[in-house]
XYZ file of N, CA and C in Angstrom:
555
model
N 28.034 -4.792 16.808
C 27.134 -5.351 15.282
C 27.343 -6.978 15.346
N 26.063 -7.579 15.605
C 26.147 -8.735 15.504
C 26.113 -9.439 14.037
N 26.946 -10.534 14.000
C 27.538 -10.880 12.753
C 27.389 -12.131 12.818
N 26.747 -12.786 11.342
C 26.461 -14.292 11.223
C 27.916 -14.816 10.836
N 28.323 -16.015 10.906
C 29.684 -16.809 10.498
C 30.007 -16.438 9.102
N 28.989 -16.425 8.210
C 29.250 -15.892 6.882
C 29.136 -14.221 6.576
N 29.599 -13.560 7.522
C 29.283 -11.965 7.329
C 28.135 -11.428 7.318
N 27.107 -11.657 7.666
C 25.733 -11.045 7.213
C 25.423 -10.381 9.056
N 24.632 -9.186 8.804
C 24.096 -8.553 10.091
C 22.391 -8.952 10.328
N 22.029 -9.559 9.190
C 20.688 -9.625 9.089
C 20.338 -10.827 7.581
N 19.025 -11.500 8.156
C 19.044 -12.039 6.616
C 18.071 -11.071 5.885
N 17.951 -12.075 4.063
C 18.105 -11.318 3.307
C 16.744 -10.057 3.456
N 15.840 -10.406 4.677
C 14.968 -9.254 4.509
C 15.225 -8.649 5.775
N 16.171 -8.578 6.208
C 16.737 -7.678 7.975
C 16.444 -8.982 8.818
N 16.192 -9.842 8.428
C 15.678 -11.250 9.948
C 16.732 -11.106 10.734
N 16.702 -11.054 12.436
C 17.691 -11.237 13.224
C 17.225 -11.872 14.267
N 16.368 -12.931 14.015
C 16.005 -13.859 15.542
C 16.864 -15.001 15.649
N 18.258 -15.051 14.536
C 19.220 -15.754 14.980
C 19.685 -15.575 15.992
N 19.991 -13.985 15.843
C 21.331 -13.192 17.308
C 20.471 -14.066 18.782
N 19.017 -13.985 18.676
C 18.674 -14.574 20.340
C 18.708 -16.175 20.327
N 18.645 -16.779 18.983
C 18.905 -18.534 19.233
C 20.332 -18.688 19.335
N 21.500 -18.148 18.965
C 22.541 -18.861 19.541
C 23.059 -18.022 20.597
N 22.625 -16.642 21.004
C 23.359 -16.239 22.502
C 22.986 -16.712 23.763
N 23.914 -16.208 24.809
C 23.507 -16.916 25.950
C 23.613 -15.645 26.951
N 23.348 -16.237 28.313
C 23.168 -15.240 29.017
C 24.633 -14.292 29.467
N 25.640 -15.049 28.940
C 27.256 -14.623 29.154
C 27.256 -13.612 27.970
N 26.944 -13.820 26.910
C 27.196 -12.862 25.491
C 26.133 -12.033 26.060
N 25.070 -11.939 26.332
C 23.774 -11.014 26.431
C 24.717 -10.206 27.404
N 25.249 -10.110 28.801
C 25.626 -9.217 29.326
C 26.441 -8.420 28.878
N 27.667 -9.316 28.187
C 28.785 -8.650 27.461
C 28.289 -7.531 26.714
N 26.781 -7.893 25.508
C 26.004 -6.961 25.095
C 25.613 -5.693 25.723
N 24.946 -5.883 27.069
C 24.588 -4.866 28.170
C 26.109 -3.996 28.499
N 26.996 -4.834 28.749
C 27.992 -3.890 29.441
C 28.434 -2.595 28.028
N 28.752 -3.719 27.281
C 29.004 -2.129 25.843
C 27.949 -1.271 25.751
N 26.598 -1.647 25.777
C 25.530 -0.381 25.742
C 25.739 0.644 26.583
N 26.350 0.418 28.005
C 26.170 0.913 29.333
C 27.328 2.268 29.345
N 28.400 2.040 28.135
C 29.636 2.548 28.179
C 29.428 3.866 27.558
N 28.790 3.802 26.406
C 29.132 5.232 25.863
C 28.167 6.482 26.282
N 28.811 7.691 25.973
C 28.093 9.026 26.181
C 27.211 9.264 25.094
N 26.968 8.497 23.929
C 26.364 8.957 22.915
C 25.693 7.683 22.160
N 24.703 7.529 21.703
C 24.439 6.419 21.280
C 24.024 7.347 19.572
N 24.576 6.593 18.595
C 24.125 7.401 16.934
C 23.746 5.910 16.360
N 22.750 6.296 15.403
C 21.750 5.573 14.719
C 21.512 5.754 13.147
N 20.929 5.327 12.464
C 20.161 5.947 11.085
C 18.684 6.245 11.392
N 18.078 6.692 10.145
C 16.999 7.243 10.478
C 15.832 5.889 10.725
N 15.902 4.484 10.524
C 14.936 3.494 10.531
C 15.460 3.106 11.909
N 16.403 2.706 12.200
C 16.572 2.411 13.537
C 15.650 3.297 14.604
N 16.268 4.651 14.789
C 15.622 5.423 15.581
C 14.044 5.069 15.606
N 13.175 5.324 14.124
C 12.281 5.297 14.022
C 11.256 3.465 14.508
N 12.180 2.505 14.122
C 12.176 1.547 15.090
C 12.122 1.278 16.448
N 13.068 1.872 16.798
C 13.624 1.715 18.544
C 12.574 2.820 19.186
N 12.694 3.997 18.854
C 12.076 4.978 19.764
C 10.428 4.802 20.322
N 9.794 4.043 19.516
C 8.494 3.586 20.458
C 8.465 2.625 21.054
N 9.771 1.679 20.807
C 9.600 0.923 21.528
C 10.224 0.638 22.826
N 11.686 1.433 22.844
C 12.197 1.272 24.440
C 11.660 1.703 25.810
N 10.958 3.116 25.433
C 10.747 3.792 26.484
C 9.495 3.012 27.377
N 9.332 1.998 26.929
C 8.086 1.339 27.446
C 8.648 -0.182 27.682
N 9.733 -0.922 27.338
C 10.482 -1.961 27.540
C 10.938 -2.228 28.627
N 11.105 -3.370 29.217
C 12.157 -3.988 30.267
C 12.919 -4.983 30.322
N 13.627 -5.349 30.993
C 15.150 -5.952 30.775
C 16.370 -5.539 30.535
N 17.361 -6.239 30.623
C 18.362 -5.530 30.697
C 18.982 -4.333 29.989
N 18.580 -4.270 28.286
C 19.131 -3.244 27.846
C 18.197 -2.085 27.667
N 17.348 -2.005 28.679
C 16.003 -0.933 28.555
C 16.862 0.420 29.260
N 17.586 -0.025 30.237
C 18.112 0.935 30.928
C 19.185 2.130 30.395
N 20.025 1.187 29.582
C 21.047 2.165 28.791
C 20.277 2.861 27.708
N 19.406 1.985 27.145
C 18.999 2.521 25.644
C 18.007 3.681 25.874
N 17.488 3.708 27.235
C 16.675 4.777 27.420
C 17.655 6.328 28.265
N 18.643 5.819 28.649
C 19.389 6.985 29.551
C 20.087 7.631 28.991
N 20.932 6.925 28.105
C 22.508 7.379 27.560
C 21.129 8.443 26.092
N 22.091 9.443 25.886
C 21.272 10.734 24.888
C 21.910 9.656 23.679
N 20.741 10.656 22.723
C 20.903 9.794 21.095
C 20.755 10.863 20.346
N 21.589 10.398 18.861
C 21.658 11.132 17.841
C 21.122 10.220 16.633
N 20.928 10.903 15.875
C 20.642 10.117 14.621
C 20.709 10.890 13.091
N 21.140 10.021 12.067
C 21.201 10.620 11.023
C 20.302 10.322 9.662
N 19.627 11.568 9.437
C 18.708 11.114 7.922
C 19.346 11.842 6.621
N 18.611 11.250 5.516
C 18.713 11.718 4.427
C 17.404 12.249 4.003
N 16.488 11.917 4.892
C 14.534 11.931 4.595
C 13.988 13.231 4.881
N 15.229 13.651 6.461
C 14.076 14.592 6.894
C 13.603 13.799 8.030
N 13.127 14.335 9.222
C 12.754 14.407 10.228
C 11.837 15.245 11.075
N 10.477 15.033 10.973
C 9.486 15.785 11.579
C 9.452 15.551 13.295
N 9.988 14.761 13.539
C 10.190 14.668 15.093
C 8.976 13.835 15.899
N 9.423 13.409 16.779
C 8.528 12.781 17.728
C 7.457 13.247 18.413
N 6.180 12.957 18.149
C 4.901 13.899 18.647
C 5.112 13.684 20.021
N 4.995 14.791 21.206
C 5.362 14.675 22.406
C 3.750 14.672 22.877
N 3.599 13.610 23.870
C 2.094 13.765 24.523
C 2.197 14.370 25.665
N 1.094 14.660 26.656
C 0.872 15.969 27.429
C 2.111 15.937 28.183
N 2.456 14.260 29.166
C 3.885 14.119 29.909
C 4.591 13.001 29.147
N 5.630 13.203 29.303
C 6.672 12.480 28.511
C 7.517 11.830 29.391
N 7.925 10.489 29.888
C 8.246 9.813 30.622
C 9.788 10.388 30.434
N 10.402 9.972 31.300
C 11.926 10.391 31.144
C 12.551 9.475 30.244
N 12.145 7.966 30.356
C 12.887 7.501 28.834
C 12.245 7.637 27.536
N 11.202 8.221 27.165
C 10.294 8.737 26.306
C 11.200 9.943 25.619
N 11.386 10.989 26.870
C 12.039 12.342 26.526
C 13.367 12.088 25.810
N 14.262 11.095 26.502
C 15.322 10.534 25.683
C 15.436 10.662 24.551
N 14.526 10.150 24.589
C 14.101 9.756 22.580
C 13.748 10.791 22.090
N 12.678 11.758 22.193
C 12.255 12.908 21.914
C 13.365 13.650 21.555
N 14.292 13.807 22.516
C 15.256 15.204 22.640
C 16.535 14.546 21.707
N 16.737 13.658 20.971
C 17.704 12.918 20.214
C 17.918 14.163 19.396
N 19.097 14.546 19.395
C 19.837 15.428 18.204
C 19.823 14.460 16.519
N 19.621 15.062 15.853
C 18.850 15.180 14.125
C 19.960 15.468 13.412
N 20.523 14.782 12.804
C 21.748 15.497 11.840
C 20.971 14.996 10.745
N 21.083 16.059 9.424
C 20.439 15.718 8.200
C 21.641 15.969 6.961
N 22.725 16.431 7.784
C 23.835 17.071 6.696
C 24.699 15.786 6.317
N 25.988 15.979 5.741
C 26.609 14.804 5.706
C 27.070 14.240 6.916
N 27.165 13.029 6.253
C 27.530 12.219 7.659
C 28.903 12.126 8.157
N 29.713 12.278 7.327
C 31.176 12.151 8.081
C 31.363 13.654 8.774
N 30.776 14.709 8.113
C 30.979 16.024 8.948
C 30.292 15.982 10.286
N 29.358 15.282 10.183
C 28.389 15.145 11.599
C 29.420 14.094 12.597
N 29.750 13.127 11.897
C 30.630 12.037 12.843
C 31.703 12.600 13.278
N 32.546 13.668 12.294
C 33.714 14.353 13.175
C 33.480 15.415 14.139
N 32.186 16.291 13.966
C 31.794 17.419 14.945
C 31.488 16.831 15.892
N 30.665 15.465 16.256
C 30.612 14.528 17.390
C 31.702 14.063 18.112
N 32.632 13.594 17.744
C 33.751 13.035 18.077
C 34.740 14.230 18.805
N 34.490 15.220 18.113
C 35.315 16.311 18.638
C 34.749 16.857 20.012
N 33.502 16.544 20.213
C 32.781 17.348 21.469
C 33.374 16.235 22.848
N 33.754 16.875 24.109
C 34.360 16.074 25.137
C 33.264 14.819 25.260
N 33.810 13.963 26.280
C 32.480 12.827 26.675
C 32.919 11.693 26.305
N 32.097 10.416 26.824
C 32.588 9.068 26.486
C 32.182 8.891 25.275
N 32.678 8.016 24.655
C 32.920 7.385 23.449
C 31.281 7.314 23.014
N 31.273 7.088 21.275
C 29.886 7.258 20.979
C 29.656 5.877 20.237
N 28.332 4.894 20.519
C 28.169 3.595 20.518
C 27.409 4.149 18.807
N 28.175 3.478 17.977
C 26.748 3.406 16.470
C 26.063 2.025 16.675
N 24.847 2.037 16.447
C 23.435 1.130 16.449
C 23.123 1.391 15.205
N 22.048 0.385 14.705
C 21.689 0.184 13.682
C 21.778 -0.914 12.508
N 21.121 -0.489 11.312
C 20.964 -1.680 10.204
C 22.082 -1.498 9.499
N 21.884 -2.438 8.514
C 23.488 -2.237 7.523
C 23.798 -1.263 6.415
N 22.537 -0.675 6.095
C 22.718 0.888 5.545
C 23.633 1.911 6.164
N 23.273 1.840 7.523
C 23.629 2.756 8.109
C 25.030 2.195 8.418
N 25.417 1.316 8.652
C 26.736 0.808 9.226
C 27.538 0.935 7.978
N 27.361 0.595 6.793
C 28.078 0.949 5.431
C 28.561 2.254 5.295
N 27.632 3.081 5.562
C 27.804 4.468 5.321
C 28.778 4.928 6.409
N 28.743 4.458 8.099
C 29.570 5.090 8.422
C 30.855 4.447 8.320
N 31.002 2.923 7.914
C 32.353 2.549 7.484
C 33.030 3.240 6.593
N 32.261 3.613 5.536
C 32.746 4.110 4.018
C 33.468 5.942 4.931
N 33.169 6.536 6.117
C 33.549 7.432 6.543
C 34.898 7.292 6.666
N 35.417 6.041 7.403
C 36.811 5.703 7.979
C 36.774 6.488 9.086
N 35.740 6.691 10.010
C 36.134 7.329 11.355
C 35.610 6.804 12.457
N 35.726 5.328 12.425
C 35.400 4.363 13.201
C 36.178 4.279 13.587
N 36.420 4.183 15.042
C 38.194 4.057 16.287
C 37.905 2.460 16.541
N 36.746 2.442 16.396
C 36.962 0.733 17.364
C 35.409 0.002 16.528
N 35.588 -1.328 16.251
C 34.757 -2.414 15.750
C 34.554 -3.200 16.862
N 33.197 -3.641 17.462
C 32.612 -4.585 18.285
C 31.880 -5.579 17.508
N 32.586 -6.669 16.755
C 31.779 -7.219 16.161
C 31.352 -8.992 16.826
N 30.275 -9.193 17.171
C 29.661 -10.510 18.079
C 29.380 -11.060 16.938
N 30.195 -12.260 16.850
C 30.345 -13.153 16.053
C 29.422 -14.538 16.296
N 28.281 -14.678 15.452
C 27.163 -15.962 16.093
C 27.458 -17.050 15.271
N 27.211 -18.237 15.956
C 27.469 -19.558 15.257
C 26.459 -19.976 14.373
N 26.447 -19.167 13.202
C 25.315 -19.411 12.147
C 25.864 -19.116 10.727
N 25.282 -19.863 10.100
C 26.025 -19.169 8.666
C 24.378 -19.004 8.114
N 24.020 -17.912 7.479
C 22.594 -17.607 6.766
C 22.274 -17.782 5.560
N 23.736 -18.004 4.904
C 23.626 -18.109 3.327
C 23.520 -16.784 2.774
N 22.971 -15.703 3.073
C 22.669 -15.192 2.454
C 21.887 -13.794 3.238
N 21.964 -12.388 3.107
C 21.800 -11.686 3.688
C 22.236 -10.335 3.490
N 21.904 -9.191 4.590
C 22.351 -8.076 4.866
C 24.243 -7.942 5.220
N 25.178 -7.663 4.563
C 26.555 -7.305 5.026
C 26.654 -6.071 5.240
N 27.585 -5.905 5.812
C 28.047 -4.502 6.116
C 29.561 -3.853 5.145
N 30.622 -4.754 5.098
C 31.399 -4.367 4.464
C 31.877 -4.529 3.131
N 30.830 -4.151 2.420
C 30.631 -4.045 0.691
C 30.722 -2.740 0.339
N 31.420 -2.926 -0.906
C 31.568 -1.393 -1.486
C 32.688 -0.588 -0.906
N 33.587 -1.492 -0.119
C 34.789 -0.562 0.231
C 35.475 0.000 -0.975
N 36.059 1.196 -0.887
C 37.044 1.706 -1.742
C 38.588 1.135 -1.817
N 38.636 0.592 -0.811
C 40.187 0.085 -0.801
C 39.710 -1.040 0.316
N 40.787 -1.988 0.809
C 40.495 -2.907 1.740
C 40.702 -2.265 3.104
N 39.872 -3.094 4.049
C 39.767 -2.287 5.431
C 40.425 -3.140 6.290
N 41.888 -2.593 6.491
C 42.567 -3.381 7.425
C 42.429 -3.295 9.033
N 42.063 -4.407 9.474
C 41.850 -4.335 11.071
C 43.040 -4.994 12.394
N 43.256 -4.656 13.070
C 44.094 -5.266 14.414
C 42.941 -5.666 15.273
N 43.028 -6.965 15.427
C 42.278 -7.595 16.680
C 43.138 -7.453 17.381
N 41.937 -6.593 18.627
C 42.526 -6.139 20.078
C 42.062 -6.914 21.091
N 40.969 -7.620 21.155
C 40.289 -8.474 21.859
C 39.147 -9.446 21.589
N 39.473 -10.383 22.195
C 38.505 -11.679 21.961
C 37.901 -12.351 23.163
N 36.847 -12.274 22.857
C 36.179 -13.287 24.361
C 35.188 -14.190 23.732
N 35.178 -15.591 24.155
C 33.913 -16.753 23.402
C 33.412 -16.709 24.690
N 32.177 -17.195 24.471
C 30.964 -17.197 25.038
C 30.172 -19.017 25.205
N 29.848 -19.306 26.275
C 29.712 -20.890 26.128
C 28.451 -21.380 24.958
N 27.939 -20.675 24.221
C 26.905 -21.445 23.154
C 27.970 -21.073 22.069
N 28.980 -20.708 21.974
C 29.627 -20.324 20.608
C 29.988 -18.993 20.205
N 29.282 -17.795 20.654
C 29.196 -16.771 20.089
C 30.774 -16.262 20.871
N 31.224 -15.266 20.109
C 32.485 -14.908 20.073
C 32.471 -13.054 19.722
N 33.119 -12.589 20.639
C 33.083 -10.744 20.522
C 34.574 -10.555 20.082
N 34.610 -9.875 18.944
C 35.920 -9.418 18.737
C 35.806 -8.272 18.764
N 36.765 -7.403 19.226
C 37.062 -5.855 19.027
C 38.424 -5.711 18.077
N 38.134 -4.825 17.287
C 39.176 -4.461 16.252
C 39.385 -2.782 16.222
N 40.459 -2.690 15.828
C 41.151 -0.938 15.803
C 41.622 -0.851 14.320
N 41.151 0.010 13.974
C 42.096 0.384 11.922
C 43.518 0.657 12.850
């Protein structure tokens, strides 16, 4: 998750252009590598609905992992599915075949974690991440800290029932000031 110095993952209206202004080739390569490692990518409905039409025709270093790795998403409002065209490209099919979870988030996460395979990578907006953090089921946090203060915006560590203490297990600094922090509970 990209985070500003003052703890926001998006501007007040979800703006994220600051991520692209502060990164560099090395920090991008690190993020791409993180996206290549999971066996499953999970996200909330809003992220899924915005990413599903974009990635199948996208190019660039993130396109392959985003299209090749199986996906699942969580919804509270239901989902009617992606309307299939006559022939879906393999990239589009990977999005159309995403697993949909419409029940309890914690129960769904526990079920996914019980399945064999590589780690699960969560992508998404502030709301989904806050809900995921509240489950207490995150094994590792990858926070990409960008050298920018937004002043206001969308935080992810709000409404915690109790303080969330994390152990820093790795830090990587990049040329333009981005720092990747890895934490575990």
